[in-house]
PDB file of C-alpha atoms in Angstrom:
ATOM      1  CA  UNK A   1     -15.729 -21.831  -5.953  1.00  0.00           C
ATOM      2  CA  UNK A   2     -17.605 -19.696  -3.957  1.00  0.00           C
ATOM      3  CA  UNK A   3     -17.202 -19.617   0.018  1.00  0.00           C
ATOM      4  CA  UNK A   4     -19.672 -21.997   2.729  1.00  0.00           C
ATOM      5  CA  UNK A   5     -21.548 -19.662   4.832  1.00  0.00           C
ATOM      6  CA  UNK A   6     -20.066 -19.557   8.223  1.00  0.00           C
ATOM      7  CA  UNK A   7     -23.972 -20.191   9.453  1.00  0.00           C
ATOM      8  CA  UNK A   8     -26.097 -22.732   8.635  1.00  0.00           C
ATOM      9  CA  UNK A   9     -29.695 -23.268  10.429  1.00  0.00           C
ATOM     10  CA  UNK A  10     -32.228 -25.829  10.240  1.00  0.00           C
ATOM     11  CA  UNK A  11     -35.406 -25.157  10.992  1.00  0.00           C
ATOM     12  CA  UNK A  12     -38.364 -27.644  11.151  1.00  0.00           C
ATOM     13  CA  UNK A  13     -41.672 -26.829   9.601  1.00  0.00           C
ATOM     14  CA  UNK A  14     -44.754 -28.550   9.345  1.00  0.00           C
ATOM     15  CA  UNK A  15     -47.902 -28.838   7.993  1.00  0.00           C
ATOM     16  CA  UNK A  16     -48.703 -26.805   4.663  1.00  0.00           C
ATOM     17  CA  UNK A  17     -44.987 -24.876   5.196  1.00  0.00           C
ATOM     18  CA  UNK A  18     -43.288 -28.519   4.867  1.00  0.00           C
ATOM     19  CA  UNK A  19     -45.427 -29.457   2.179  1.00  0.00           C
ATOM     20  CA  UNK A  20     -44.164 -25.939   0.589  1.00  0.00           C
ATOM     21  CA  UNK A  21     -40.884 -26.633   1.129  1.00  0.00           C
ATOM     22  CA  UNK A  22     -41.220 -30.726   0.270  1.00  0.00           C
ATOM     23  CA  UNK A  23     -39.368 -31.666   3.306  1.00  0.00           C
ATOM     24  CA  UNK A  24     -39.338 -31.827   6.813  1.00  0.00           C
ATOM     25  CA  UNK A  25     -36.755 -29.181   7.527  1.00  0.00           C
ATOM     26  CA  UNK A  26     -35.556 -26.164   5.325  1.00  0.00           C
ATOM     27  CA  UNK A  27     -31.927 -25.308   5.352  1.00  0.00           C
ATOM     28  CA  UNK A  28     -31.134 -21.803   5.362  1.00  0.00           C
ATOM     29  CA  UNK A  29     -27.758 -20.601   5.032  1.00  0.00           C
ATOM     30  CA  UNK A  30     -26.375 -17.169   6.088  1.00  0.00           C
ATOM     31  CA  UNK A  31     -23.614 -15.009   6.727  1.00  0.00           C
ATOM     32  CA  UNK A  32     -24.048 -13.611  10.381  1.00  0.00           C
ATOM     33  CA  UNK A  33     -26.586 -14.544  13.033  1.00  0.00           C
ATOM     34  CA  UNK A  34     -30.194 -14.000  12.047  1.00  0.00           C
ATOM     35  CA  UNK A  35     -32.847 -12.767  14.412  1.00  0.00           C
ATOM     36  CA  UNK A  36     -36.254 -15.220  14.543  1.00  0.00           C
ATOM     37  CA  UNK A  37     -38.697 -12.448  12.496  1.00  0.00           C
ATOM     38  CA  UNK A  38     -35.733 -11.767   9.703  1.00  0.00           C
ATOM     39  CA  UNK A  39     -36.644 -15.435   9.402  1.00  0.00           C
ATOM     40  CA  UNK A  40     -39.780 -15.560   9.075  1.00  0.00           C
ATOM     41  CA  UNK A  41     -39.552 -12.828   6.491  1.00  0.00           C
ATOM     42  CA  UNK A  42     -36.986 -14.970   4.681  1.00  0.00           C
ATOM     43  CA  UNK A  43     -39.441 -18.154   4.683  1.00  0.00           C
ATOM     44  CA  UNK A  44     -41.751 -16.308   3.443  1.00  0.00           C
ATOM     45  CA  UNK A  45     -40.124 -14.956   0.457  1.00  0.00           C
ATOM     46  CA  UNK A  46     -38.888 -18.363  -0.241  1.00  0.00           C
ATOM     47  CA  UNK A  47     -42.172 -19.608  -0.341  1.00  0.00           C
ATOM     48  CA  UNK A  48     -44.234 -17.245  -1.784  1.00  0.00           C
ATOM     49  CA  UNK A  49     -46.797 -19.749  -2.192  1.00  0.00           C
ATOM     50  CA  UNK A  50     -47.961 -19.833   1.276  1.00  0.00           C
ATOM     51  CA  UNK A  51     -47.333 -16.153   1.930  1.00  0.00           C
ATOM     52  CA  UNK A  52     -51.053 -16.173   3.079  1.00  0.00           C
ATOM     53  CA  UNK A  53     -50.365 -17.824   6.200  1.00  0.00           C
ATOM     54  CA  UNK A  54     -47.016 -15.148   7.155  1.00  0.00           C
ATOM     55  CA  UNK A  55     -48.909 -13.109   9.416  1.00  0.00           C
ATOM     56  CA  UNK A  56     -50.635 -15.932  11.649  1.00  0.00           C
ATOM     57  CA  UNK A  57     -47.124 -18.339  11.710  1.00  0.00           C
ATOM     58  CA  UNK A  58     -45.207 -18.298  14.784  1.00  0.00           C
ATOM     59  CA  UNK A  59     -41.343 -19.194  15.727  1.00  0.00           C
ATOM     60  CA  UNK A  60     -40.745 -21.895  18.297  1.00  0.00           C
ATOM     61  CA  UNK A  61     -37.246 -21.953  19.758  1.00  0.00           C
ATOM     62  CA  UNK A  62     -36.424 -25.268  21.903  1.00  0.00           C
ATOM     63  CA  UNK A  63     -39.857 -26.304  21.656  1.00  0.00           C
ATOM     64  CA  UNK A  64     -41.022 -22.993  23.569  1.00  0.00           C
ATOM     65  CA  UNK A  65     -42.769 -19.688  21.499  1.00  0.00           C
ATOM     66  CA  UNK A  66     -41.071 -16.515  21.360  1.00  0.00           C
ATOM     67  CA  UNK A  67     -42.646 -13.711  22.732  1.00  0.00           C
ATOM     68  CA  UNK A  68     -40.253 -10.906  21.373  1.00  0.00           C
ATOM     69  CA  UNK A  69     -37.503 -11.372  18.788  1.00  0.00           C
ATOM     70  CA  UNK A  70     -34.497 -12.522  19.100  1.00  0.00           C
ATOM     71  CA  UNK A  71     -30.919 -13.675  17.424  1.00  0.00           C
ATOM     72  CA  UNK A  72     -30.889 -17.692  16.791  1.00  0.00           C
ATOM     73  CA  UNK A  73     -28.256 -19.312  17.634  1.00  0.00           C
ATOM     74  CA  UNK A  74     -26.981 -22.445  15.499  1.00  0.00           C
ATOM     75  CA  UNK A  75     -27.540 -25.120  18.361  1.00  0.00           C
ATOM     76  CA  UNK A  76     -30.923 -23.667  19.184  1.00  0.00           C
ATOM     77  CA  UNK A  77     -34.180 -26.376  17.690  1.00  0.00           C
ATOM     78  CA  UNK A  78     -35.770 -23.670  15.580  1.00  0.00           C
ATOM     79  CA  UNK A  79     -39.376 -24.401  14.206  1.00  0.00           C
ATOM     80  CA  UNK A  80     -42.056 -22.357  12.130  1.00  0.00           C
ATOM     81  CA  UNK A  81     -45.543 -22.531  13.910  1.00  0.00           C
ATOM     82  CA  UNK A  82     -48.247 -22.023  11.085  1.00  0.00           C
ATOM     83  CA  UNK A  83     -51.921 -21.656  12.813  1.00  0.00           C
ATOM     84  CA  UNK A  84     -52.691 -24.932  14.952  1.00  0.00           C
ATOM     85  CA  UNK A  85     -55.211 -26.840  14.379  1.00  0.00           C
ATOM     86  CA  UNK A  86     -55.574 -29.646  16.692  1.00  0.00           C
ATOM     87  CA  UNK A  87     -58.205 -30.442  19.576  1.00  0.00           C
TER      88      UNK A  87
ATOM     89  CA  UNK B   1     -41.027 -33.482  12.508  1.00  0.00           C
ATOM     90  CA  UNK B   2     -43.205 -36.485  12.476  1.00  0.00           C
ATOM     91  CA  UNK B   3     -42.227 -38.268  16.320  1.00  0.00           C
ATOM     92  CA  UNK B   4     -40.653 -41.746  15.667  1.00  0.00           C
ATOM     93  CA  UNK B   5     -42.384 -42.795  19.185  1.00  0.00           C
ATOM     94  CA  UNK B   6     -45.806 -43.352  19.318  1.00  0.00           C
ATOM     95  CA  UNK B   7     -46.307 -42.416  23.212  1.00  0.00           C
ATOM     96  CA  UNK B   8     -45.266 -39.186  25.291  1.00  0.00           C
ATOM     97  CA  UNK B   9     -46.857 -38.622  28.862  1.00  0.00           C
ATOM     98  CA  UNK B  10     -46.130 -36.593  31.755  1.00  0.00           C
ATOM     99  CA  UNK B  11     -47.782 -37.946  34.914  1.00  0.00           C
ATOM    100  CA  UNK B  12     -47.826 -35.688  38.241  1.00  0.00           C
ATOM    101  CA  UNK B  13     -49.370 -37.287  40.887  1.00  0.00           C
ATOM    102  CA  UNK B  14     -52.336 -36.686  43.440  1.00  0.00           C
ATOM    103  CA  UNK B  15     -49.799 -35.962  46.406  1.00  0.00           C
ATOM    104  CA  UNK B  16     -47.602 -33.446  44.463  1.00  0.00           C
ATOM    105  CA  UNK B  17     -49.019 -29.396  43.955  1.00  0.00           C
ATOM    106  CA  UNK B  18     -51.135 -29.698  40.485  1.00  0.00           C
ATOM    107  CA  UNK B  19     -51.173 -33.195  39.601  1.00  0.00           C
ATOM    108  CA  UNK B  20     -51.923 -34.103  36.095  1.00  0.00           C
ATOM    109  CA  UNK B  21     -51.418 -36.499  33.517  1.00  0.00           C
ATOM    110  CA  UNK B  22     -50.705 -35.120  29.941  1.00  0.00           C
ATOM    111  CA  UNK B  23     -50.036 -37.194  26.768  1.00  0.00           C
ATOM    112  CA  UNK B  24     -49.486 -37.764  22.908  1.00  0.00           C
ATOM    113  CA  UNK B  25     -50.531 -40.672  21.413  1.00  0.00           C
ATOM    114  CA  UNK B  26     -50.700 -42.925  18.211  1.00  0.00           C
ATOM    115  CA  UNK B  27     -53.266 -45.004  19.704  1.00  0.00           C
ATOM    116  CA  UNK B  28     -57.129 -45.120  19.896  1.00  0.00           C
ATOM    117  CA  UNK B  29     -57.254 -43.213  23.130  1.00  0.00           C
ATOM    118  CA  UNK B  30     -58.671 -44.812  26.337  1.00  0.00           C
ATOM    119  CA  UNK B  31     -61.796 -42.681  27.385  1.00  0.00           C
ATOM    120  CA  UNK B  32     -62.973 -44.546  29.648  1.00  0.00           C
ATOM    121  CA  UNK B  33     -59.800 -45.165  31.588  1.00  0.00           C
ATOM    122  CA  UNK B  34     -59.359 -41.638  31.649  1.00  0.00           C
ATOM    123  CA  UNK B  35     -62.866 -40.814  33.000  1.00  0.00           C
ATOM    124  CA  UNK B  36     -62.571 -43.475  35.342  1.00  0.00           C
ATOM    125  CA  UNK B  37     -59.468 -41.938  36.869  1.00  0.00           C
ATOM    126  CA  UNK B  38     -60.607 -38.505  36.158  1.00  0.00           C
ATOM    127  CA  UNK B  39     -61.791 -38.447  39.989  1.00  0.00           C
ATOM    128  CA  UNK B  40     -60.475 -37.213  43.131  1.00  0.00           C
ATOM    129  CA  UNK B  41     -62.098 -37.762  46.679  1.00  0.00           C
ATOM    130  CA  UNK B  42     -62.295 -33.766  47.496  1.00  0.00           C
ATOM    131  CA  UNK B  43     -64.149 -33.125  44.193  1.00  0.00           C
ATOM    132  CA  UNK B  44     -68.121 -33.680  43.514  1.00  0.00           C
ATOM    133  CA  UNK B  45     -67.539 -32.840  39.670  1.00  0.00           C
ATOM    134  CA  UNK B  46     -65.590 -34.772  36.833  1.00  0.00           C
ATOM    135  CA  UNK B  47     -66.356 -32.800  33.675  1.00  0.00           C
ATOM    136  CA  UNK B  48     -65.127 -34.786  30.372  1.00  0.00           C
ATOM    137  CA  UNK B  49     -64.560 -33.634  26.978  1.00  0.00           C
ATOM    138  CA  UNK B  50     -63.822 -35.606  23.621  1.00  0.00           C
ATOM    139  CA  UNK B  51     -63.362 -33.919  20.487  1.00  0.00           C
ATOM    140  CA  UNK B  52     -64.127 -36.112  17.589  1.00  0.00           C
ATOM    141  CA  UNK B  53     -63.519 -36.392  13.789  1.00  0.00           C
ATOM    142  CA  UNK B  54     -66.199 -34.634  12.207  1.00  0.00           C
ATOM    143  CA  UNK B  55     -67.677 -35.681   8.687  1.00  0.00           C
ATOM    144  CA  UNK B  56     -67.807 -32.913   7.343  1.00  0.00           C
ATOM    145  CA  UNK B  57     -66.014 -29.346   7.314  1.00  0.00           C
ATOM    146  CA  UNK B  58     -67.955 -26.458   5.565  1.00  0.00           C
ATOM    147  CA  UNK B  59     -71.188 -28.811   3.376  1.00  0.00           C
ATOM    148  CA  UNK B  60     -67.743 -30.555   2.080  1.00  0.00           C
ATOM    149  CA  UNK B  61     -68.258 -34.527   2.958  1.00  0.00           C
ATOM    150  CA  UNK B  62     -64.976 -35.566   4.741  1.00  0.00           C
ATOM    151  CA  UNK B  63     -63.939 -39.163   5.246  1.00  0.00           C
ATOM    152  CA  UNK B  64     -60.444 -39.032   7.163  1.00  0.00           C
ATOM    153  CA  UNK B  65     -58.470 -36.645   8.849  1.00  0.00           C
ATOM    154  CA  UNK B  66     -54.452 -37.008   9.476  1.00  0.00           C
ATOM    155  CA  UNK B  67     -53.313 -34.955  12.724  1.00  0.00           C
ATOM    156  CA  UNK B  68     -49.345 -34.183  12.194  1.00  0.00           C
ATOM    157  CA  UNK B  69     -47.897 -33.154  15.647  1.00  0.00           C
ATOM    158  CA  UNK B  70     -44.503 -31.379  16.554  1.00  0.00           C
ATOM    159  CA  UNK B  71     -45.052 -33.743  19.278  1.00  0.00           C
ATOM    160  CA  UNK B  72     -42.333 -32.758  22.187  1.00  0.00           C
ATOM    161  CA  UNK B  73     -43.634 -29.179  21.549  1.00  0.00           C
ATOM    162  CA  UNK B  74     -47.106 -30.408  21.775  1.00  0.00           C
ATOM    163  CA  UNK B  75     -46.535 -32.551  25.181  1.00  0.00           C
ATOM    164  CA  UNK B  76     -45.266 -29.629  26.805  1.00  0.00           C
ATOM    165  CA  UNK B  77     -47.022 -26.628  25.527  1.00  0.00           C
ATOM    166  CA  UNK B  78     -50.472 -29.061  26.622  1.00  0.00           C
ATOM    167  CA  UNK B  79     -48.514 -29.148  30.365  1.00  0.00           C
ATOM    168  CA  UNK B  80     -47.971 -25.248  30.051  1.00  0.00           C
ATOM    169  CA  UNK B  81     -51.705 -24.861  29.117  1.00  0.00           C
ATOM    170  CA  UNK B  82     -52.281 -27.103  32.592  1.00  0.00           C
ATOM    171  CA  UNK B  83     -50.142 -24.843  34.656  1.00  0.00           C
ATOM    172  CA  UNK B  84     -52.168 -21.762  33.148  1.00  0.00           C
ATOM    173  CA  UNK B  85     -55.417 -23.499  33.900  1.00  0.00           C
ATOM    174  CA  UNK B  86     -53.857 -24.393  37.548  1.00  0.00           C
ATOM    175  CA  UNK B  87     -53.007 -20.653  37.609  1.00  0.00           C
ATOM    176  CA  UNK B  88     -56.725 -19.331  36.739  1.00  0.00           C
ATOM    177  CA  UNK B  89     -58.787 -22.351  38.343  1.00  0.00           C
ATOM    178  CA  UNK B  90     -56.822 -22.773  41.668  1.00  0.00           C
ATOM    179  CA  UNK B  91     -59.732 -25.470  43.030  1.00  0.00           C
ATOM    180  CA  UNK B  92     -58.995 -28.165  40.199  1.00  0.00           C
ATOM    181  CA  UNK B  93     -57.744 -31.281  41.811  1.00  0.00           C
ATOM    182  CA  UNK B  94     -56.719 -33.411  38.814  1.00  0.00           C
ATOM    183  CA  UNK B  95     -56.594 -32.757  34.960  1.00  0.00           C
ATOM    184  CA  UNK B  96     -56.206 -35.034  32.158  1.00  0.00           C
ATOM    185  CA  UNK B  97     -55.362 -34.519  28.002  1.00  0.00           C
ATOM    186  CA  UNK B  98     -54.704 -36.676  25.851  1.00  0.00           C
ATOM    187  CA  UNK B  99     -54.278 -36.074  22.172  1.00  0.00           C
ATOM    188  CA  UNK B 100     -54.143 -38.328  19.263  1.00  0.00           C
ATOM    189  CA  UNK B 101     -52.257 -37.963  16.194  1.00  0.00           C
ATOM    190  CA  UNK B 102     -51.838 -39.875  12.994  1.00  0.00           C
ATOM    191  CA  UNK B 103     -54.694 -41.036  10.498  1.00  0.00           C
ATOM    192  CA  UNK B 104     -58.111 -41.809  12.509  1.00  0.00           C
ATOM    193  CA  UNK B 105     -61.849 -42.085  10.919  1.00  0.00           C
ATOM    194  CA  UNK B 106     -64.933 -40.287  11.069  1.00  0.00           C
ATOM    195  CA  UNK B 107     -66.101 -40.584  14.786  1.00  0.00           C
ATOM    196  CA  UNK B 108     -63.073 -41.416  16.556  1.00  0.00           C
ATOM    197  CA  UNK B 109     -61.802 -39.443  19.562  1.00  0.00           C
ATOM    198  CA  UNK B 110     -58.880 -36.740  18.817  1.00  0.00           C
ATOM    199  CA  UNK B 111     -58.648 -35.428  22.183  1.00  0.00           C
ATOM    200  CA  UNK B 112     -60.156 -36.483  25.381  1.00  0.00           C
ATOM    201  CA  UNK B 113     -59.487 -33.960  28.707  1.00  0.00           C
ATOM    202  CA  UNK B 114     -60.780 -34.461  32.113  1.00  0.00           C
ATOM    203  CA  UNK B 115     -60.923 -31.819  35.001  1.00  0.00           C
ATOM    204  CA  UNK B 116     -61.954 -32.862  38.737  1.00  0.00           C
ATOM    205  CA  UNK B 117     -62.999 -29.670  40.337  1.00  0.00           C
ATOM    206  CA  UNK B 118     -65.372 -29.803  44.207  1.00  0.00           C
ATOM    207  CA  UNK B 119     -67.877 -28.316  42.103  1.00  0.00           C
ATOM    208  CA  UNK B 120     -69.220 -27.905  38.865  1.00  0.00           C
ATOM    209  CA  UNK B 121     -68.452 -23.895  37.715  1.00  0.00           C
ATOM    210  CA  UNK B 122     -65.208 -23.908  38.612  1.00  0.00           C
ATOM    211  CA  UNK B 123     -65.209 -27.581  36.483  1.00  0.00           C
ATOM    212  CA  UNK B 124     -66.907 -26.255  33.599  1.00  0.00           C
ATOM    213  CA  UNK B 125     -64.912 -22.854  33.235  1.00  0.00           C
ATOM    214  CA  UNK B 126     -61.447 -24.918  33.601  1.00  0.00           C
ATOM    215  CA  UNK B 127     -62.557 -27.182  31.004  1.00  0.00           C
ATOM    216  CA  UNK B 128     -63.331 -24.621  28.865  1.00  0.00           C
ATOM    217  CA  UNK B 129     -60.240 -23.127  29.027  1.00  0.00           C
ATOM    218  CA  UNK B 130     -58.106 -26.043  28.372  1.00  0.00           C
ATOM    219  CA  UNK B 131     -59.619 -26.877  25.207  1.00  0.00           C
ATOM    220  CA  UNK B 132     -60.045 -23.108  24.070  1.00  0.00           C
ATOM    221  CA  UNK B 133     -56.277 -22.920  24.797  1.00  0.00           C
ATOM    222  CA  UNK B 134     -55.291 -26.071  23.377  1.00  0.00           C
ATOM    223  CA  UNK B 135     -56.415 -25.100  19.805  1.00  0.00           C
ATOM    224  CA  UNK B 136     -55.080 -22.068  19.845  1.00  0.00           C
ATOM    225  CA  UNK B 137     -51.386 -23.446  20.951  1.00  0.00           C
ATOM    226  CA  UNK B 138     -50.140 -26.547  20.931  1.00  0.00           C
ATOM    227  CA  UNK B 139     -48.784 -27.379  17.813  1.00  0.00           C
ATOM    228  CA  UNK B 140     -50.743 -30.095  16.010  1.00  0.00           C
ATOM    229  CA  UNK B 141     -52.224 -29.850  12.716  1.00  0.00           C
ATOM    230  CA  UNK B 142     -55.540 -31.315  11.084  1.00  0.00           C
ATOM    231  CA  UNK B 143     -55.427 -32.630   7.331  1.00  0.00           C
ATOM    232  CA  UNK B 144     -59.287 -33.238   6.055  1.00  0.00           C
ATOM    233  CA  UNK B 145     -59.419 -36.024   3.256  1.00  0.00           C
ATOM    234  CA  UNK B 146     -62.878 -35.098   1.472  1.00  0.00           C
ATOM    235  CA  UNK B 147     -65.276 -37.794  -0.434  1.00  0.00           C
ATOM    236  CA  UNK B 148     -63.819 -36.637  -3.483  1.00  0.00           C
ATOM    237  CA  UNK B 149     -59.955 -37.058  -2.900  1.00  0.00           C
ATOM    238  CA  UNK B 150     -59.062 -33.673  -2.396  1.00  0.00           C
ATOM    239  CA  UNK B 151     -56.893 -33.478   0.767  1.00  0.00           C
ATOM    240  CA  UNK B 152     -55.945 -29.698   2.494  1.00  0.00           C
ATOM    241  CA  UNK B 153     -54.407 -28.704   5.654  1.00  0.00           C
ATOM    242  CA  UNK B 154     -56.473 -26.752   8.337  1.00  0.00           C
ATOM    243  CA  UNK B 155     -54.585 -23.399   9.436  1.00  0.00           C
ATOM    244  CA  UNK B 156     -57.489 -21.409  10.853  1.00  0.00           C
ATOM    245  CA  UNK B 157     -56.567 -17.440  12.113  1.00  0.00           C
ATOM    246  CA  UNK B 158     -57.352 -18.565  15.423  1.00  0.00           C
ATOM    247  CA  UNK B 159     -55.369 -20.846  15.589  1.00  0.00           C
ATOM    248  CA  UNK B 160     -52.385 -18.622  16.346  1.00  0.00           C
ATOM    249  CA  UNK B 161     -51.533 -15.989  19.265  1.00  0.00           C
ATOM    250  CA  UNK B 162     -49.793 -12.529  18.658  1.00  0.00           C
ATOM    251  CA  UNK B 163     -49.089 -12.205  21.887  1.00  0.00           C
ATOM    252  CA  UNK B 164     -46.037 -14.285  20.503  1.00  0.00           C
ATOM    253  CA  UNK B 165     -43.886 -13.369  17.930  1.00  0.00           C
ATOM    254  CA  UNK B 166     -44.975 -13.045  14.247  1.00  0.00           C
ATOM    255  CA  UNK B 167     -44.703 -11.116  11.344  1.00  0.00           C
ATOM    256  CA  UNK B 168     -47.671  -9.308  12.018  1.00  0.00           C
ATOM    257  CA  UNK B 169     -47.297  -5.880  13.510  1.00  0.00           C
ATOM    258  CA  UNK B 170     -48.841  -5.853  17.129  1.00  0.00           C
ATOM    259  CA  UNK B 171     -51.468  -3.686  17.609  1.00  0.00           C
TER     260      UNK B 171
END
C-alpha cells in the first residue's frame, strides 16, 4: 500500500487543455509544495498532446495572472490559461 | 469551469471615480440598451463596438461557434482591463462590456463595449484599447463548428501575454 501524498492540487483547465485531460479539473498529486511554472512543466508532460500550446499558456491563481513564479498553496483556485480567444 | 449562473455584472455608477458597467452573459446581449445608456451629459462622443460570429475562419465555412468562459476570471480581468483603460484614457466618462458565452449563430453579437469620451480621439483610442486588451486577456475561449462537422478550439499566439508567467523564457 503505498503512502497518499501529503499534497494534492486541483487545478482547472479549459478549453483544448480540458478536452486533453477529459475533464474539467486535473488532479495532481505531490510530495512538497510546487511552484506555478514546475506546473506548467508537469501539465505539459502529462499531456504531451497539446505540448504546442506550453509556451503561450498562462497560470491564474485566485482568478488573477501571475506575473513571476511562485509556490501554490493547496487552498489557492489554481487555473491553466491557454491563449484566449474571446471578443 | 463552465459558470452554473448565466449572469455576472459589476455596475459602478456615474457619481463614483470611473463608473462602468461590466458583464458575462448567457443571453442574446442587449445592444441597444447598452448604446442607449452608453451616454453621459459631459461627453459629445459614444463610440460602440460589437464583435460578431463570423462565417467563416480561414476559406473554412463555419456555422456555430461555442464561447467557454472561466467566467469570474473573465468578469474581473474585463474590470481590470477598464481600470487600465481609465488609467491611459483619463477623459472617458462611462464604459460598457458585455460578453456572451455559450453556443450563438452566425451573426450574433459576442461582445458589445461602449466608451463615452467629450470627444471623439480620446473615444476611438479607448475603444481600441479595450477590445485589443480584451482578446489578449480575459479568459474566454472560441470553438468554430465548420459546415462539415469538424469542431476545433481557437488558441491564437496572441492571445496570450508574457509579461505574465509562462513557460516561455522572457526575452
Amino acid at each position: 500500500m503505498s503512502l497518499p501524498h501529503p499534497i494534492q492540487y486541483e487545478i482547472l483547465v479549459f478549453a483544448a487543455l480540458r478536452d486533453a485531460v477529459g475533464h474539467d479539473t486535473w488532479q495532481l498529486n505531490c510530495d512538497q509544495p510546487l511552484s506555478a511554472a514546475r506546473l506548467l512543466a508537469h501539465f505539459f508532460e502529462a499531456f504531451p498532446a497539446v505540448a504546442g500550446l506550453a509556451d503561450h499558456t498562462r497560470v491564474a491563481v485566485n482568478q488573477e495572472f501571475l506575473h513571476a513564479d511562485r509556490l501554490l498553496a493547496v487552498g489557492d483556485e489554481i487555473a491553466l490559461i491557454p491563449p484566449v480567444s474571446g471578443g | 469551469m463552465t459558470t452554473t449562473q448565466d449572469l455576472l455584472e459589476i455596475t459602478t455608477p456615474f457619481d463614483e471615480a470611473r463608473p462602468r458597467y461590466v458583464a458575462i452573459t448567457r443571453a442574446d446581449i442587449d445592444q441597444h440598451g447598452l448604446a442607449d445608456r452608453g451616454g453621459h451629459p459631459a461627453c459629445g462622443a459614444v463610440l460602440t463596438f460589437s464583435g460578431t460570429v463570423r462565417n467563416h475562419h480561414l476559406a473554412r465555412p463555419v456555422v456555430q461557434l461555442a464561447y467557454e468562459a472561466y467566467a469570474p476570471m473573465a468578469l474581473k480581468e474585463m474590470d481590470r482591463v477598464i481600470d487600465a483603460m481609465y488609467d491611459q484614457y483619463s477623459d472617458v466618462r462611462l464604459a460598457q462590456v458585455v460578453h456572451r458565452f455559450g453556443t450563438m449563430p452566425v451573426g450574433a453579437s459576442s461582445i458589445f463595449l461602449t466608451v463615452a469620451a467629450p470627444h471623439r480621439p480620446e473615444g476611438f483610442a479607448a475603444l481600441r484599447f479595450l477590445i485589443d486588451r480584451i482578446k489578449r486577456d480575459v479568459p474566454i475561449w472560441k470553438k468554430e463548428f465548420y459546415a462539415d462537422g469538424e469542431t476545433d478550439w481557437l488558441h491564437p499566439e496572441d492571445g496570450c501575454c508574457h509579461h505574465h508567467l509562462t513557460a516561455k523564457p522572457k526575452t
